[in-house]
Each structure stands twice: as C-alpha cells, then as structure tokens.
C-alpha cells in the first residue's frame, strides 16, 4: 500500500540555459521511501525544497507507506524482486533486519569521506541509533520519546494546577486525575494512552520499570517477569479505574481537539498535528511522561533513520547527498519545526543559529528534549519475524484493554508466542 508523489527538480531556468549540456548529463532522479506521511510530509517537503535549490540536478520521487511495519514489508518485497528504492527511512526498530540481510549499505565510509562525523553533528550517541549488524546501517532522521499532552482548561475545572511542573509524576496520580475529569460528564473522558499500532508504548512502560524486551543473550524474552506484568496491569487500570475509552490514534486526536479528552500520552511526533487540530479551542500543554523507576527507568527512542539502498553509482551518490542533507543541522532544524521530534544532529542542538530561538518561542516542543537523558534505543527484535512479534504484542495489549484477557493471561500468551518467533540458536 503505497502512495506516489513527485517533487520536480530543475531549479532556475537561467542556470539551465547557462550550462545545458552539463545539467543534462548530471540530471538524476532518486526514489525515496518514508512512512507516516500524516506526520512527516511537511518536513520532507520543506527539506526537499531546500535540497533541490542546492542540488538542481537531482529530482526526488517519493513512495510512502502509512506506517513503519508496511514500510518494512515494502522494502523486503522490493529487495526480493530487485526493484529497490534508492533511499528508505525506516523505524529504528526495523533497521536490524535490513542490516542482517545485506539490504542496507554501510554508511561509515561515506561519513569518513567527509571528515570527522562528530564535527558534523553525528555524535556517537546519535550514530548508535542507526548502528546494527556491526555497521552504520542508517543515519537518524528524527527521534521521539513519549510525552504527556493535556487540556489545561479541563484540569482547572477539576481544581488541578495546570502548570507542567505540577503535572502528575506517577501513574497512580494520572489515573486518579483521569477519573475526576471523566466525572465532569457530558461525554468527557480523562485519558488515552497510545497503545495501538506497535510495541513502542508497551516499551515505554516496560523500560520505565528498568526492564528489557529480551535477555542480554537474546535467547529468551525479558518482558515476562514482574515488570511486564505490572505494565499490562497498569494498562488495564487505565481502563477500569481511569475510564480510558477504546479509541485509535485518529479518534483520540479528534476527541482531544474537541475538548472531550483531558490527557493523551504518546509520541512527541504528533505535536505539530495536535497544535494545528486544537487551534484556539483550549489551552494545550505538555509535560514529562511519568516514569516508574526514577533511577533505572528509561524511555524508548522512536523515530526513523535513512538507509541507503541504491546500487547505481549516480543514484547512490545522489541519494547519499539527500540523506546527508536531511540529517544535517539544517535538515534537522526543518524536521523539528515541521513535526515535534527531537533533533538528531548535535550541531542543531548546540549552535544557537538553528533551534535555540525556536525552542524559546515554542515551549511545547521543549518537553521531549528534557527527557533525552532517559532515552534508549527502541528495541529491534532479531530475525525475520520482527513484524510478527510486534503484531503479537499489539494483539495481546488489545485483549487487555478490551477486557478479553487478564494481564496474567495476555502476558503468558505474549511470551510463548514471541518465544516461538525468535530465531533458533544452537
């Protein structure tokens, strides 16, 4: 399921007339894939417009998929048919399979060719987000963590201080506040936790306990213990005690924008869309996500990294130029301003020419940056069944939310099914 759009390239007519033969020889079209156009389209459009202004001999054709999982399957199918795009932006937790299968190319030599990566904003921590299979399989384009969004007007109505510093620090407090908001009536719900779609928000609960997805040797599940059970029990309590409705991402956004939902917990990736949707309906604020273990608790890093797949030398060089620009300080700045994601280039963070003024004028965007010290990589399951593992986890979370299984039953089933899907090791 893909959507094709075209960004035509060739810049100023005067430039073409000045050296027509050179331009004609240099012209090259690259095909670029990315997921979640509902979140990313504006950022890729802004980056592409600036890129083709600088590189008028390169045109860009986009292929999009609704989510990372479909993007993963698309590229695997294309690889099998030898019809790969030239550049693909994949979720951090999906890069591993491409590195292990030799589809993603090692970017380390290309980075080294341009000098010290750290001096260009690619610090070791940033590079680690795209390091799988013993190589630099991708460059981080956008990073996110989960934050708290809330309707300050509804908090005031139930007598709660709406300042971010006063927002609940524990899930017990969140659930109690949700029940108070729901008690306002008139179809108003207190909270929604972004559980559908993938395992990311389950990771947010699990990691905030200080636990991990698999054991260190990756031979067995690591989520089947007390921390995983506590995570699913907490998800169920959001329904039974907090009154969390059964919504998907779209309906949750609609309810929040209509002032019918007090709190929404999910990726900072949706911030720009939520600001636009809410408009002047009420005062929206953001706060840190409650973390269960304040010492060992961590949060998964969502987002995407660009991986190079082009084989044709000219397309490969053009695709590398696009990837390099999209992850540069300039590209990262455009990405942040058009989404809500955390910067993935250290220069964009440190150099006041880029984002300093933006964050000062847009405090809602700064919440996610305050959680950077807690960010760890979004876990990438080994083997060819990583997408199926995600489906298993989401399906079992749905059983808990819908009341079709107890947390104990769902965790047991989740663990046994994931074990079956893990690679067999000698």
mmCIF file of C-alpha atoms in Angstrom:
data_model
loop_
_atom_site.group_PDB
_atom_site.id
_atom_site.type_symbol
_atom_site.label_atom_id
_atom_site.label_comp_id
_atom_site.label_asym_id
_atom_site.label_seq_id
_atom_site.Cartn_x
_atom_site.Cartn_y
_atom_site.Cartn_z
ATOM 1 C CA UNK A 1 0.000 0.000 0.000
ATOM 2 C CA UNK A 2 1.944 2.944 -1.253
ATOM 3 C CA UNK A 3 1.346 6.448 -2.386
ATOM 4 C CA UNK A 4 3.471 8.023 -5.099
ATOM 5 C CA UNK A 5 4.217 11.707 -5.235
ATOM 6 C CA UNK A 6 6.732 13.580 -7.319
ATOM 7 C CA UNK A 7 8.911 16.540 -6.458
ATOM 8 C CA UNK A 8 10.203 18.071 -9.678
ATOM 9 C CA UNK A 9 13.519 19.450 -9.592
ATOM 10 C CA UNK A 10 15.290 21.548 -12.015
ATOM 11 C CA UNK A 11 15.827 24.925 -10.404
ATOM 12 C CA UNK A 12 16.296 28.273 -12.061
ATOM 13 C CA UNK A 13 15.830 28.426 -15.824
ATOM 14 C CA UNK A 14 18.792 30.755 -16.106
ATOM 15 C CA UNK A 15 21.028 28.109 -14.556
ATOM 16 C CA UNK A 16 19.888 25.553 -17.103
ATOM 17 C CA UNK A 17 20.498 27.881 -20.010
ATOM 18 C CA UNK A 18 23.947 28.733 -18.770
ATOM 19 C CA UNK A 19 25.208 25.154 -18.992
ATOM 20 C CA UNK A 20 22.624 22.935 -20.678
ATOM 21 C CA UNK A 21 24.963 20.090 -21.585
ATOM 22 C CA UNK A 22 26.365 19.767 -18.087
ATOM 23 C CA UNK A 23 22.931 19.874 -16.467
ATOM 24 C CA UNK A 24 21.538 17.272 -18.837
ATOM 25 C CA UNK A 25 24.374 14.867 -18.059
ATOM 26 C CA UNK A 26 24.145 15.466 -14.310
ATOM 27 C CA UNK A 27 20.372 15.096 -14.046
ATOM 28 C CA UNK A 28 19.366 12.096 -11.941
ATOM 29 C CA UNK A 29 16.125 11.058 -10.285
ATOM 30 C CA UNK A 30 16.105 9.218 -6.975
ATOM 31 C CA UNK A 31 13.213 7.370 -5.377
ATOM 32 C CA UNK A 32 12.863 7.908 -1.639
ATOM 33 C CA UNK A 33 10.590 5.954 0.688
ATOM 34 C CA UNK A 34 9.308 7.118 4.057
ATOM 35 C CA UNK A 35 6.481 6.099 6.387
ATOM 36 C CA UNK A 36 3.748 8.057 8.161
ATOM 37 C CA UNK A 37 3.118 10.937 5.741
ATOM 38 C CA UNK A 38 0.414 12.144 8.142
ATOM 39 C CA UNK A 39 3.288 13.100 10.449
ATOM 40 C CA UNK A 40 6.272 13.601 8.170
ATOM 41 C CA UNK A 41 5.010 15.058 4.886
ATOM 42 C CA UNK A 42 5.576 18.712 5.785
ATOM 43 C CA UNK A 43 9.110 18.024 6.988
ATOM 44 C CA UNK A 44 10.128 16.085 3.875
ATOM 45 C CA UNK A 45 8.534 18.713 1.654
ATOM 46 C CA UNK A 46 10.456 21.509 3.379
ATOM 47 C CA UNK A 47 13.742 19.601 3.242
ATOM 48 C CA UNK A 48 13.271 18.620 -0.392
ATOM 49 C CA UNK A 49 12.514 22.186 -1.446
ATOM 50 C CA UNK A 50 15.755 23.394 0.114
ATOM 51 C CA UNK A 51 17.695 20.397 -1.163
ATOM 52 C CA UNK A 52 16.741 20.857 -4.815
ATOM 53 C CA UNK A 53 17.540 24.552 -4.517
ATOM 54 C CA UNK A 54 21.070 23.481 -3.632
ATOM 55 C CA UNK A 55 21.187 20.458 -5.959
ATOM 56 C CA UNK A 56 19.210 21.417 -9.085
ATOM 57 C CA UNK A 57 20.483 18.372 -10.961
ATOM 58 C CA UNK A 58 18.689 15.917 -8.691
ATOM 59 C CA UNK A 59 14.963 15.154 -8.676
ATOM 60 C CA UNK A 60 13.175 13.296 -5.931
ATOM 61 C CA UNK A 61 10.221 10.928 -6.232
ATOM 62 C CA UNK A 62 8.566 9.820 -3.002
ATOM 63 C CA UNK A 63 6.976 6.497 -2.111
ATOM 64 C CA UNK A 64 5.110 6.497 1.211
ATOM 65 C CA UNK A 65 3.552 3.898 3.487
ATOM 66 C CA UNK A 66 1.068 4.522 6.326
ATOM 67 C CA UNK A 67 3.367 3.075 8.989
ATOM 68 C CA UNK A 68 6.798 1.571 9.632
ATOM 69 C CA UNK A 69 5.545 -2.024 9.507
ATOM 70 C CA UNK A 70 4.170 -1.660 5.977
ATOM 71 C CA UNK A 71 7.331 0.202 5.029
ATOM 72 C CA UNK A 72 9.375 -2.730 6.293
ATOM 73 C CA UNK A 73 7.399 -5.209 4.205
ATOM 74 C CA UNK A 74 7.513 -2.977 1.127
ATOM 75 C CA UNK A 75 11.304 -2.803 1.088
ATOM 76 C CA UNK A 76 11.660 -6.541 1.756
ATOM 77 C CA UNK A 77 9.389 -7.264 -1.216
ATOM 78 C CA UNK A 78 11.288 -4.833 -3.398
ATOM 79 C CA UNK A 79 14.605 -6.406 -2.425
ATOM 80 C CA UNK A 80 13.296 -9.857 -3.357
ATOM 81 C CA UNK A 81 12.203 -8.519 -6.754
ATOM 82 C CA UNK A 82 15.403 -6.499 -7.261
ATOM 83 C CA UNK A 83 13.355 -3.280 -7.533
ATOM 84 C CA UNK A 84 14.589 -1.345 -4.533
ATOM 85 C CA UNK A 85 14.074 2.348 -3.966
ATOM 86 C CA UNK A 86 17.290 4.346 -3.662
ATOM 87 C CA UNK A 87 16.806 5.537 -0.094
ATOM 88 C CA UNK A 88 14.410 4.387 2.628
ATOM 89 C CA UNK A 89 13.633 5.942 6.000
ATOM 90 C CA UNK A 90 12.780 3.081 8.357
ATOM 91 C CA UNK A 91 11.774 2.964 12.003
ATOM 92 C CA UNK A 92 14.758 2.473 14.307
ATOM 93 C CA UNK A 93 13.445 -0.923 15.359
ATOM 94 C CA UNK A 94 13.219 -2.092 11.737
ATOM 95 C CA UNK A 95 16.770 -1.345 10.593
ATOM 96 C CA UNK A 96 18.224 -4.515 12.048
ATOM 97 C CA UNK A 97 16.585 -6.880 9.574
ATOM 98 C CA UNK A 98 17.913 -4.860 6.623
ATOM 99 C CA UNK A 99 21.429 -4.843 8.037
ATOM 100 C CA UNK A 100 21.312 -8.589 8.694
ATOM 101 C CA UNK A 101 20.061 -9.282 5.155
ATOM 102 C CA UNK A 102 22.608 -7.063 3.426
ATOM 103 C CA UNK A 103 19.977 -4.671 2.060
ATOM 104 C CA UNK A 104 21.192 -1.595 3.938
ATOM 105 C CA UNK A 105 24.633 -0.296 2.971
ATOM 106 C CA UNK A 106 27.327 0.665 5.444
ATOM 107 C CA UNK A 107 27.414 4.447 5.692
ATOM 108 C CA UNK A 108 30.614 4.658 7.745
ATOM 109 C CA UNK A 109 32.928 5.003 4.689
ATOM 110 C CA UNK A 110 30.765 7.773 3.238
ATOM 111 C CA UNK A 111 30.762 9.638 6.554
ATOM 112 C CA UNK A 112 34.516 9.250 6.909
ATOM 113 C CA UNK A 113 34.970 10.619 3.418
ATOM 114 C CA UNK A 114 33.536 13.928 4.626
ATOM 115 C CA UNK A 115 35.692 14.251 7.731
ATOM 116 C CA UNK A 116 35.085 13.779 11.437
ATOM 117 C CA UNK A 117 31.405 12.767 11.880
ATOM 118 C CA UNK A 118 31.186 14.359 15.343
ATOM 119 C CA UNK A 119 32.279 17.709 13.920
ATOM 120 C CA UNK A 120 29.295 17.472 11.556
ATOM 121 C CA UNK A 121 26.867 16.772 14.394
ATOM 122 C CA UNK A 122 26.896 12.965 14.232
ATOM 123 C CA UNK A 123 27.930 12.134 17.791
ATOM 124 C CA UNK A 124 28.443 8.507 18.918
ATOM 125 C CA UNK A 125 25.075 8.510 20.679
ATOM 126 C CA UNK A 126 23.284 9.726 17.572
ATOM 127 C CA UNK A 127 25.106 7.260 15.324
ATOM 128 C CA UNK A 128 24.211 4.417 17.707
ATOM 129 C CA UNK A 129 20.518 4.855 16.821
ATOM 130 C CA UNK A 130 21.295 3.537 13.329
ATOM 131 C CA UNK A 131 24.074 1.050 14.136
ATOM 132 C CA UNK A 132 23.019 -2.552 13.538
ATOM 133 C CA UNK A 133 24.661 -5.661 12.183
ATOM 134 C CA UNK A 134 28.105 -4.345 13.030
ATOM 135 C CA UNK A 135 27.792 -1.409 10.647
ATOM 136 C CA UNK A 136 26.309 2.054 10.272
ATOM 137 C CA UNK A 137 23.138 0.849 8.583
ATOM 138 C CA UNK A 138 21.318 4.190 8.841
ATOM 139 C CA UNK A 139 21.529 7.839 9.869
ATOM 140 C CA UNK A 140 18.945 9.062 12.366
ATOM 141 C CA UNK A 141 16.480 11.458 10.751
ATOM 142 C CA UNK A 142 14.031 12.041 13.596
ATOM 143 C CA UNK A 143 13.869 10.853 17.188
ATOM 144 C CA UNK A 144 10.966 10.906 19.592
ATOM 145 C CA UNK A 145 10.001 9.947 23.081
ATOM 146 C CA UNK A 146 6.622 9.721 24.730
ATOM 147 C CA UNK A 147 5.269 12.817 26.485
ATOM 148 C CA UNK A 148 2.108 13.908 28.269
ATOM 149 C CA UNK A 149 -0.340 16.158 26.410
ATOM 150 C CA UNK A 150 -3.154 17.698 28.408
ATOM 151 C CA UNK A 151 -6.050 20.130 28.308
ATOM 152 C CA UNK A 152 -5.175 22.821 30.849
ATOM 153 C CA UNK A 153 -8.761 24.116 30.863
ATOM 154 C CA UNK A 154 -10.147 20.728 31.963
ATOM 155 C CA UNK A 155 -7.523 20.458 34.697
ATOM 156 C CA UNK A 156 -8.598 23.848 36.004
ATOM 157 C CA UNK A 157 -12.237 22.707 36.011
ATOM 158 C CA UNK A 158 -11.385 19.864 38.415
ATOM 159 C CA UNK A 159 -9.269 22.127 40.594
ATOM 160 C CA UNK A 160 -5.818 20.960 39.471
ATOM 161 C CA UNK A 161 -2.841 23.238 38.869
ATOM 162 C CA UNK A 162 -2.272 23.138 35.082
ATOM 163 C CA UNK A 163 1.425 24.085 35.175
ATOM 164 C CA UNK A 164 3.703 21.396 33.650
ATOM 165 C CA UNK A 165 5.820 21.307 36.820
ATOM 166 C CA UNK A 166 2.710 20.334 38.808
ATOM 167 C CA UNK A 167 1.528 17.636 36.391
ATOM 168 C CA UNK A 168 1.261 14.140 37.968
ATOM 169 C CA UNK A 169 4.597 12.379 38.358
ATOM 170 C CA UNK A 170 3.127 8.898 38.903
ATOM 171 C CA UNK A 171 0.594 6.781 37.012
ATOM 172 C CA UNK A 172 -1.463 6.409 40.184
ATOM 173 C CA UNK A 173 -1.915 10.182 40.194
ATOM 174 C CA UNK A 174 -2.681 10.200 36.456
ATOM 175 C CA UNK A 175 -5.377 7.532 36.826
ATOM 176 C CA UNK A 176 -6.978 9.371 39.747
ATOM 177 C CA UNK A 177 -6.954 12.618 37.776
ATOM 178 C CA UNK A 178 -8.465 10.843 34.767
ATOM 179 C CA UNK A 179 -11.373 9.632 36.898
ATOM 180 C CA UNK A 180 -12.003 13.175 38.148
ATOM 181 C CA UNK A 181 -12.075 14.557 34.608
ATOM 182 C CA UNK A 182 -14.419 11.789 33.427
ATOM 183 C CA UNK A 183 -16.736 12.648 36.323
ATOM 184 C CA UNK A 184 -17.366 16.028 34.652
ATOM 185 C CA UNK A 185 -19.745 14.153 32.364
ATOM 186 C CA UNK A 186 -21.027 15.386 29.012
ATOM 187 C CA UNK A 187 -19.054 12.678 27.204
ATOM 188 C CA UNK A 188 -15.701 13.854 28.513
ATOM 189 C CA UNK A 189 -13.019 11.207 29.059
ATOM 190 C CA UNK A 190 -9.994 11.590 31.265
ATOM 191 C CA UNK A 191 -7.124 9.916 29.438
ATOM 192 C CA UNK A 192 -5.895 7.919 26.456
ATOM 193 C CA UNK A 193 -2.620 6.008 26.279
ATOM 194 C CA UNK A 194 -1.256 5.475 22.758
ATOM 195 C CA UNK A 195 -1.123 1.684 22.873
ATOM 196 C CA UNK A 196 -2.380 0.677 19.365
ATOM 197 C CA UNK A 197 -0.107 0.225 16.383
ATOM 198 C CA UNK A 198 3.181 -1.171 17.671
ATOM 199 C CA UNK A 199 5.108 -2.200 20.785
ATOM 200 C CA UNK A 200 6.556 1.270 21.424
ATOM 201 C CA UNK A 201 4.302 2.387 24.258
ATOM 202 C CA UNK A 202 4.465 -1.040 25.898
ATOM 203 C CA UNK A 203 8.228 -0.483 25.772
ATOM 204 C CA UNK A 204 7.697 2.892 27.449
ATOM 205 C CA UNK A 205 6.015 1.178 30.406
ATOM 206 C CA UNK A 206 8.418 -1.765 30.479
ATOM 207 C CA UNK A 207 11.574 0.332 30.172
ATOM 208 C CA UNK A 208 10.322 2.822 32.753
ATOM 209 C CA UNK A 209 10.361 -0.101 35.195
ATOM 210 C CA UNK A 210 14.031 -0.594 34.302
ATOM 211 C CA UNK A 211 13.313 -3.864 32.430
ATOM 212 C CA UNK A 212 14.163 -5.026 28.906
ATOM 213 C CA UNK A 213 12.467 -6.796 25.994
ATOM 214 C CA UNK A 214 14.797 -9.803 25.663
ATOM 215 C CA UNK A 215 17.501 -11.276 27.853
ATOM 216 C CA UNK A 216 21.042 -9.962 27.208
ATOM 217 C CA UNK A 217 21.908 -13.013 25.064
ATOM 218 C CA UNK A 218 18.615 -12.612 23.137
ATOM 219 C CA UNK A 219 17.748 -16.273 23.706
ATOM 220 C CA UNK A 220 14.589 -15.617 25.699
ATOM 221 C CA UNK A 221 12.019 -12.924 26.417
ATOM 222 C CA UNK A 222 12.846 -10.410 29.113
ATOM 223 C CA UNK A 223 9.370 -8.915 29.467
ATOM 224 C CA UNK A 224 7.655 -11.930 31.011
ATOM 225 C CA UNK A 225 8.578 -11.099 34.595
ATOM 226 C CA UNK A 226 7.154 -8.815 37.240
ATOM 227 C CA UNK A 227 7.856 -5.640 35.247
ATOM 228 C CA UNK A 228 5.967 -6.842 32.172
ATOM 229 C CA UNK A 229 3.026 -7.949 34.284
ATOM 230 C CA UNK A 230 2.979 -4.616 36.115
ATOM 231 C CA UNK A 231 2.972 -2.847 32.739
ATOM 232 C CA UNK A 232 -0.084 -4.749 31.490
ATOM 233 C CA UNK A 233 -1.848 -4.354 34.826
ATOM 234 C CA UNK A 234 -1.268 -0.619 34.594
ATOM 235 C CA UNK A 235 -2.707 -0.590 31.079
ATOM 236 C CA UNK A 236 -5.816 -2.350 32.379
ATOM 237 C CA UNK A 237 -6.144 0.048 35.321
ATOM 238 C CA UNK A 238 -6.197 2.946 32.853
ATOM 239 C CA UNK A 239 -9.467 1.426 31.593
ATOM 240 C CA UNK A 240 -11.075 0.158 34.783
ATOM 241 C CA UNK A 241 -10.070 2.980 37.145
ATOM 242 C CA UNK A 242 -9.264 5.840 34.789
ATOM 243 C CA UNK A 243 -12.129 5.229 32.367
ATOM 244 C CA UNK A 244 -9.869 5.150 29.287
ATOM 245 C CA UNK A 245 -12.037 4.796 26.148
ATOM 246 C CA UNK A 246 -11.278 2.365 23.334
ATOM 247 C CA UNK A 247 -10.027 4.779 20.679
ATOM 248 C CA UNK A 248 -7.492 4.631 17.886
ATOM 249 C CA UNK A 249 -4.996 7.357 17.070
ATOM 250 C CA UNK A 250 -7.356 9.271 14.791
ATOM 251 C CA UNK A 251 -10.401 9.220 17.066
ATOM 252 C CA UNK A 252 -8.257 10.052 20.100
ATOM 253 C CA UNK A 253 -6.915 13.132 18.317
ATOM 254 C CA UNK A 254 -10.450 14.163 17.355
ATOM 255 C CA UNK A 255 -11.685 13.762 20.924
ATOM 256 C CA UNK A 256 -8.750 15.677 22.335
ATOM 257 C CA UNK A 257 -9.131 18.524 19.831
ATOM 258 C CA UNK A 258 -12.849 18.746 20.666
ATOM 259 C CA UNK A 259 -12.027 19.123 24.384
ATOM 260 C CA UNK A 260 -13.589 15.737 25.135
ATOM 261 C CA UNK A 261 -10.347 14.141 26.334
ATOM 262 C CA UNK A 262 -8.316 15.506 29.211
ATOM 263 C CA UNK A 263 -4.948 13.819 28.754
ATOM 264 C CA UNK A 264 -3.230 12.000 25.931
ATOM 265 C CA UNK A 265 0.027 10.062 26.386
ATOM 266 C CA UNK A 266 2.067 9.320 23.286
ATOM 267 C CA UNK A 267 4.812 10.267 20.921
ATOM 268 C CA UNK A 268 6.047 13.812 20.614
ATOM 269 C CA UNK A 269 5.847 13.126 16.872
ATOM 270 C CA UNK A 270 2.205 14.198 16.920
ATOM 271 C CA UNK A 271 2.865 17.591 18.487
ATOM 272 C CA UNK A 272 2.638 19.715 15.340
ATOM 273 C CA UNK A 273 -0.558 17.965 14.248
ATOM 274 C CA UNK A 274 -2.099 18.364 17.681
ATOM 275 C CA UNK A 275 -1.284 22.064 17.849
ATOM 276 C CA UNK A 276 -2.988 22.525 14.493
ATOM 277 C CA UNK A 277 -6.006 20.395 15.454
ATOM 278 C CA UNK A 278 -6.542 22.074 18.816
ATOM 279 C CA UNK A 279 -6.133 25.604 17.446
ATOM 280 C CA UNK A 280 -7.819 28.036 19.818
ATOM 281 C CA UNK A 281 -10.284 25.513 21.258
ATOM 282 C CA UNK A 282 -8.452 25.396 24.594
ATOM 283 C CA UNK A 283 -5.022 25.757 26.153
ATOM 284 C CA UNK A 284 -2.938 22.668 25.421
ATOM 285 C CA UNK A 285 0.207 21.983 27.410
ATOM 286 C CA UNK A 286 2.841 19.235 27.504
ATOM 287 C CA UNK A 287 4.669 17.621 30.416
ATOM 288 C CA UNK A 288 7.115 14.820 31.120
ATOM 289 C CA UNK A 289 5.862 11.238 30.944
ATOM 290 C CA UNK A 290 5.585 9.566 34.367
ATOM 291 C CA UNK A 291 8.484 7.146 34.905
ATOM 292 C CA UNK A 292 8.005 4.281 37.340
ATOM 293 C CA UNK A 293 11.626 3.775 38.443
ATOM 294 C CA UNK A 294 13.186 7.246 38.794
ATOM 295 C CA UNK A 295 16.707 5.790 38.910
ATOM 296 C CA UNK A 296 16.731 2.953 36.367
ATOM 297 C CA UNK A 297 13.674 3.904 34.314
ATOM 298 C CA UNK A 298 14.244 4.662 30.636
ATOM 299 C CA UNK A 299 12.138 5.592 27.610
ATOM 300 C CA UNK A 300 12.361 4.068 24.120
ATOM 301 C CA UNK A 301 13.555 6.257 21.289
ATOM 302 C CA UNK A 302 11.074 6.237 18.448
ATOM 303 C CA UNK A 303 11.671 7.737 15.053
ATOM 304 C CA UNK A 304 13.309 6.925 11.765
ATOM 305 C CA UNK A 305 16.700 6.609 10.129
ATOM 306 C CA UNK A 306 17.583 6.812 6.459
ATOM 307 C CA UNK A 307 19.268 3.773 4.925
ATOM 308 C CA UNK A 308 20.966 3.763 1.550
ATOM 309 C CA UNK A 309 19.875 1.029 -0.876
ATOM 310 C CA UNK A 310 20.794 2.416 -4.326
ATOM 311 C CA UNK A 311 23.143 0.292 -6.417
ATOM 312 C CA UNK A 312 23.537 2.526 -9.462
ATOM 313 C CA UNK A 313 26.586 4.751 -8.758
ATOM 314 C CA UNK A 314 24.951 8.016 -9.852
ATOM 315 C CA UNK A 315 21.745 7.335 -7.921
ATOM 316 C CA UNK A 316 23.746 6.164 -4.923
ATOM 317 C CA UNK A 317 25.712 9.407 -4.808
ATOM 318 C CA UNK A 318 22.565 11.495 -5.247
ATOM 319 C CA UNK A 319 20.705 9.530 -2.575
ATOM 320 C CA UNK A 320 23.638 9.937 -0.199
ATOM 321 C CA UNK A 321 23.571 13.700 -0.762
ATOM 322 C CA UNK A 322 19.860 13.763 0.088
ATOM 323 C CA UNK A 323 20.334 11.616 3.188
ATOM 324 C CA UNK A 324 23.278 13.708 4.286
ATOM 325 C CA UNK A 325 21.346 16.965 3.916
ATOM 326 C CA UNK A 326 18.198 15.631 5.584
ATOM 327 C CA UNK A 327 20.219 14.673 8.670
ATOM 328 C CA UNK A 328 22.441 17.764 8.733
ATOM 329 C CA UNK A 329 21.955 20.618 11.177
ATOM 330 C CA UNK A 330 19.946 22.476 8.520
ATOM 331 C CA UNK A 331 17.808 19.447 7.666
ATOM 332 C CA UNK A 332 17.233 18.545 11.305
ATOM 333 C CA UNK A 333 16.092 22.093 12.027
ATOM 334 C CA UNK A 334 13.499 21.887 9.256
ATOM 335 C CA UNK A 335 12.385 18.467 10.514
ATOM 336 C CA UNK A 336 11.912 19.699 14.095
ATOM 337 C CA UNK A 337 9.962 22.783 13.121
ATOM 338 C CA UNK A 338 7.588 20.759 10.960
ATOM 339 C CA UNK A 339 6.971 17.826 13.321
ATOM 340 C CA UNK A 340 7.761 17.892 17.047
ATOM 341 C CA UNK A 341 10.514 15.284 17.008
ATOM 342 C CA UNK A 342 13.761 15.605 18.928
ATOM 343 C CA UNK A 343 16.804 16.825 16.919
ATOM 344 C CA UNK A 344 19.160 14.119 15.665
ATOM 345 C CA UNK A 345 22.087 16.349 14.844
ATOM 346 C CA UNK A 346 24.112 17.742 17.732
ATOM 347 C CA UNK A 347 25.003 20.941 15.867
ATOM 348 C CA UNK A 348 21.312 21.775 15.575
ATOM 349 C CA UNK A 349 21.074 21.448 19.349
ATOM 350 C CA UNK A 350 24.267 23.266 20.329
ATOM 351 C CA UNK A 351 24.569 26.006 17.732
ATOM 352 C CA UNK A 352 22.239 28.937 18.539
ATOM 353 C CA UNK A 353 21.831 29.637 14.810
ATOM 354 C CA UNK A 354 19.480 26.674 14.498
ATOM 355 C CA UNK A 355 16.922 25.799 17.195
ATOM 356 C CA UNK A 356 17.656 27.970 20.229
ATOM 357 C CA UNK A 357 15.203 30.713 19.301
ATOM 358 C CA UNK A 358 12.613 28.205 18.094
ATOM 359 C CA UNK A 359 12.521 26.409 21.447
ATOM 360 C CA UNK A 360 12.376 29.698 23.309
ATOM 361 C CA UNK A 361 9.331 30.752 21.308
ATOM 362 C CA UNK A 362 7.719 27.273 21.285
ATOM 363 C CA UNK A 363 7.973 25.781 24.792
ATOM 364 C CA UNK A 364 5.615 22.893 23.963
ATOM 365 C CA UNK A 365 8.359 21.449 21.760
ATOM 366 C CA UNK A 366 10.951 21.527 24.521
ATOM 367 C CA UNK A 367 9.359 18.909 26.771
ATOM 368 C CA UNK A 368 10.730 15.985 24.771
ATOM 369 C CA UNK A 369 14.254 17.410 24.849
ATOM 370 C CA UNK A 370 14.159 17.352 28.666
ATOM 371 C CA UNK A 371 13.726 13.557 28.522
ATOM 372 C CA UNK A 372 16.744 12.928 26.294
ATOM 373 C CA UNK A 373 18.867 11.619 29.243
ATOM 374 C CA UNK A 374 16.332 8.785 29.673
ATOM 375 C CA UNK A 375 16.231 7.802 26.002
ATOM 376 C CA UNK A 376 17.484 4.362 24.933
ATOM 377 C CA UNK A 377 17.147 2.672 21.517
ATOM 378 C CA UNK A 378 13.787 1.270 20.504
ATOM 379 C CA UNK A 379 14.429 -2.448 20.757
ATOM 380 C CA UNK A 380 14.896 -4.237 17.439
ATOM 381 C CA UNK A 381 13.919 -7.904 17.619
ATOM 382 C CA UNK A 382 16.341 -10.263 15.863
ATOM 383 C CA UNK A 383 15.440 -12.454 12.912
ATOM 384 C CA UNK A 384 12.936 -12.318 10.107
ATOM 385 C CA UNK A 385 9.815 -12.291 12.291
ATOM 386 C CA UNK A 386 10.198 -8.851 13.893
ATOM 387 C CA UNK A 387 6.957 -7.508 12.372
ATOM 388 C CA UNK A 388 5.051 -10.603 13.504
ATOM 389 C CA UNK A 389 6.461 -10.163 17.012
ATOM 390 C CA UNK A 390 5.070 -6.638 17.051
ATOM 391 C CA UNK A 391 1.663 -7.917 15.926
ATOM 392 C CA UNK A 392 1.652 -10.466 18.749
ATOM 393 C CA UNK A 393 2.382 -7.795 21.338
ATOM 394 C CA UNK A 394 -0.228 -5.373 19.999
ATOM 395 C CA UNK A 395 -2.883 -8.098 19.789
ATOM 396 C CA UNK A 396 -2.302 -9.079 23.406
ATOM 397 C CA UNK A 397 -2.393 -5.464 24.562
ATOM 398 C CA UNK A 398 -5.746 -5.172 22.781
ATOM 399 C CA UNK A 399 -7.050 -8.174 24.719
ATOM 400 C CA UNK A 400 -6.126 -6.436 27.975
ATOM 401 C CA UNK A 401 -7.629 -3.066 27.016
ATOM 402 C CA UNK A 402 -10.825 -4.668 25.717
ATOM 403 C CA UNK A 403 -11.162 -6.899 28.789
ATOM 404 C CA UNK A 404 -10.928 -10.134 26.799
ATOM 405 C CA UNK A 405 -7.976 -11.432 28.819
ATOM 406 C CA UNK A 406 -6.435 -10.710 32.184
ATOM 407 C CA UNK A 407 -2.956 -9.177 32.228
ATOM 408 C CA UNK A 408 -1.656 -12.539 33.510
ATOM 409 C CA UNK A 409 -3.231 -14.454 30.624
ATOM 410 C CA UNK A 410 -2.118 -11.941 27.996
ATOM 411 C CA UNK A 411 1.465 -11.830 29.264
ATOM 412 C CA UNK A 412 1.733 -15.615 29.253
ATOM 413 C CA UNK A 413 0.390 -15.855 25.718
ATOM 414 C CA UNK A 414 2.571 -12.970 24.553
ATOM 415 C CA UNK A 415 5.693 -14.600 25.967
ATOM 416 C CA UNK A 416 5.016 -18.043 24.468
ATOM 417 C CA UNK A 417 4.173 -16.643 21.031
ATOM 418 C CA UNK A 418 7.215 -14.372 20.924
ATOM 419 C CA UNK A 419 9.479 -17.223 22.016
ATOM 420 C CA UNK A 420 8.193 -19.253 19.081
ATOM 421 C CA UNK A 421 9.040 -16.416 16.676
ATOM 422 C CA UNK A 422 12.570 -15.782 17.910
ATOM 423 C CA UNK A 423 15.480 -17.192 15.848
ATOM 424 C CA UNK A 424 16.638 -20.620 16.936
ATOM 425 C CA UNK A 425 20.169 -20.581 18.276
ATOM 426 C CA UNK A 426 22.475 -23.509 18.620
#
